[in-house]
């Protein structure tokens, strides 16, 4: 029923080029960042700025582990990536699938309607994901 709709479908009337610019730019920035990370080892001191958590508390933050794990993943060392940050095997596919959904919505120009059930489910997943990252951190 119409009462169950939280967000109505939205049609983006901009040109295809304008719609896909943002997801393509984000992909380009991600690829450029990965190229830099592939070339410059974060495990060697002095290659990147010092992490505030590391300098204040003497421990690596999850971001440091994510950077080192991504470096390992880019070099084909999956075990090393997981050792640096246990969330990597979950984060990489989730980020990729979310980006593909963004690209699809940008390509079609249609953001589908969201029902109350989908809205609740989406919010629960976001809160659970946030709680996992906070506890992990």
Short mmCIF file of C-alpha atoms in Angstrom, two decimals:
data_model
loop_
_atom_site.label_atom_id
_atom_site.label_comp_id
_atom_site.label_asym_id
_atom_site.label_seq_id
_atom_site.Cartn_x
_atom_site.Cartn_y
_atom_site.Cartn_z
CA UNK A 1 0.00 0.00 0.00
CA UNK A 2 1.04 3.64 -0.41
CA UNK A 3 1.08 4.07 3.40
CA UNK A 4 3.99 1.63 3.50
CA UNK A 5 6.20 3.89 1.32
CA UNK A 6 8.70 5.98 3.28
CA UNK A 7 10.59 7.49 0.33
CA UNK A 8 9.01 7.79 -3.11
CA UNK A 9 10.94 6.88 -6.24
CA UNK A 10 13.11 9.73 -7.48
CA UNK A 11 13.99 10.32 -11.12
CA UNK A 12 17.20 12.26 -11.79
CA UNK A 13 16.78 14.32 -14.96
CA UNK A 14 20.44 15.27 -15.34
CA UNK A 15 22.43 13.89 -18.29
CA UNK A 16 24.09 10.49 -17.92
CA UNK A 17 27.53 12.12 -17.78
CA UNK A 18 26.50 14.39 -14.92
CA UNK A 19 24.87 11.51 -13.03
CA UNK A 20 27.82 9.13 -13.22
CA UNK A 21 30.54 11.75 -12.63
CA UNK A 22 30.58 11.33 -8.82
CA UNK A 23 30.77 7.51 -8.67
CA UNK A 24 33.41 7.46 -11.41
CA UNK A 25 35.42 10.20 -9.65
CA UNK A 26 35.27 8.27 -6.36
CA UNK A 27 36.44 5.11 -8.15
CA UNK A 28 39.30 7.07 -9.73
CA UNK A 29 40.32 8.52 -6.36
CA UNK A 30 40.18 5.03 -4.82
CA UNK A 31 42.31 3.58 -7.61
CA UNK A 32 44.81 6.45 -7.28
CA UNK A 33 44.97 5.95 -3.51
CA UNK A 34 45.51 2.23 -3.97
CA UNK A 35 48.28 2.94 -6.53
CA UNK A 36 50.08 5.15 -4.00
CA UNK A 37 49.57 2.57 -1.28
CA UNK A 38 50.79 -0.21 -3.58
CA UNK A 39 53.99 1.73 -4.30
CA UNK A 40 54.76 3.06 -0.79
CA UNK A 41 54.90 0.55 2.06
CA UNK A 42 53.10 1.82 5.21
CA UNK A 43 55.09 -0.67 7.30
CA UNK A 44 58.29 1.32 6.80
CA UNK A 45 58.60 4.26 9.24
CA UNK A 46 58.59 7.74 7.74
CA UNK A 47 56.59 6.95 4.60
CA UNK A 48 53.30 8.32 5.98
CA UNK A 49 52.42 10.85 8.69
CA UNK A 50 52.44 9.53 12.25
CA UNK A 51 49.06 8.31 13.52
CA UNK A 52 47.83 10.34 16.53
CA UNK A 53 46.72 7.15 18.30
CA UNK A 54 50.13 5.61 17.74
CA UNK A 55 51.97 8.71 18.94
CA UNK A 56 49.75 9.28 22.00
CA UNK A 57 48.96 5.71 23.09
CA UNK A 58 51.65 3.66 21.36
CA UNK A 59 49.15 1.42 19.57
CA UNK A 60 47.95 1.23 15.98
CA UNK A 61 44.39 2.39 15.35
CA UNK A 62 42.02 0.42 13.09
CA UNK A 63 42.78 2.93 10.32
CA UNK A 64 46.48 2.04 10.51
CA UNK A 65 45.58 -1.62 10.32
CA UNK A 66 43.24 -0.95 7.40
CA UNK A 67 46.02 0.86 5.51
CA UNK A 68 48.59 -1.87 6.21
CA UNK A 69 46.03 -4.57 5.45
CA UNK A 70 45.09 -2.91 2.17
CA UNK A 71 48.79 -2.76 1.27
CA UNK A 72 49.06 -6.50 1.93
CA UNK A 73 45.86 -7.20 0.00
CA UNK A 74 47.12 -5.20 -3.00
CA UNK A 75 50.26 -7.36 -2.93
CA UNK A 76 48.24 -10.61 -2.79
CA UNK A 77 48.88 -11.34 0.89
CA UNK A 78 45.34 -12.06 2.14
CA UNK A 79 46.52 -13.60 5.43
CA UNK A 80 48.64 -10.51 6.15
CA UNK A 81 45.69 -8.25 5.33
CA UNK A 82 43.43 -10.11 7.76
CA UNK A 83 46.20 -10.05 10.38
CA UNK A 84 46.38 -6.25 10.16
CA UNK A 85 42.62 -5.68 10.18
CA UNK A 86 40.07 -8.45 10.67
CA UNK A 87 37.29 -6.37 9.06
CA UNK A 88 39.00 -6.23 5.63
CA UNK A 89 37.34 -9.38 4.22
CA UNK A 90 33.96 -7.85 5.11
CA UNK A 91 34.62 -4.21 4.26
CA UNK A 92 36.08 -4.68 0.77
CA UNK A 93 33.09 -6.55 -0.73
CA UNK A 94 30.57 -4.33 1.09
CA UNK A 95 32.20 -1.15 -0.19
CA UNK A 96 32.37 -2.60 -3.71
CA UNK A 97 28.70 -3.68 -3.72
CA UNK A 98 27.59 -0.29 -2.34
CA UNK A 99 29.62 1.48 -5.04
CA UNK A 100 28.08 -0.74 -7.75
CA UNK A 101 24.59 0.12 -6.45
CA UNK A 102 25.47 3.83 -6.54
CA UNK A 103 26.78 3.48 -10.10
CA UNK A 104 23.63 1.61 -11.16
CA UNK A 105 21.35 4.26 -9.65
CA UNK A 106 23.42 6.98 -11.31
CA UNK A 107 23.37 5.15 -14.65
CA UNK A 108 19.62 4.59 -14.69
CA UNK A 109 18.75 7.90 -13.07
CA UNK A 110 16.21 6.14 -10.86
CA UNK A 111 16.34 5.81 -7.10
CA UNK A 112 13.59 3.30 -6.28
CA UNK A 113 10.91 3.82 -3.66
CA UNK A 114 11.73 2.60 -0.16
CA UNK A 115 9.09 0.83 1.91
CA UNK A 116 8.83 1.08 5.69
CA UNK A 117 10.16 -2.49 6.07
CA UNK A 118 13.18 -1.79 3.86
CA UNK A 119 13.81 1.46 5.74
CA UNK A 120 13.79 -0.32 9.11
CA UNK A 121 16.00 -3.15 7.82
CA UNK A 122 18.48 -0.65 6.31
CA UNK A 123 18.65 1.34 9.55
CA UNK A 124 19.20 -1.80 11.62
CA UNK A 125 22.04 -2.90 9.35
CA UNK A 126 23.65 0.54 9.57
CA UNK A 127 23.42 0.56 13.37
CA UNK A 128 24.77 -2.99 13.65
CA UNK A 129 27.65 -2.12 11.32
CA UNK A 130 28.42 1.03 13.28
CA UNK A 131 28.34 -0.89 16.58
CA UNK A 132 30.71 -3.54 15.17
CA UNK A 133 33.16 -0.88 14.01
CA UNK A 134 33.04 0.99 17.34
CA UNK A 135 33.55 -2.19 19.37
CA UNK A 136 36.31 -3.30 16.99
CA UNK A 137 38.01 0.11 17.25
#
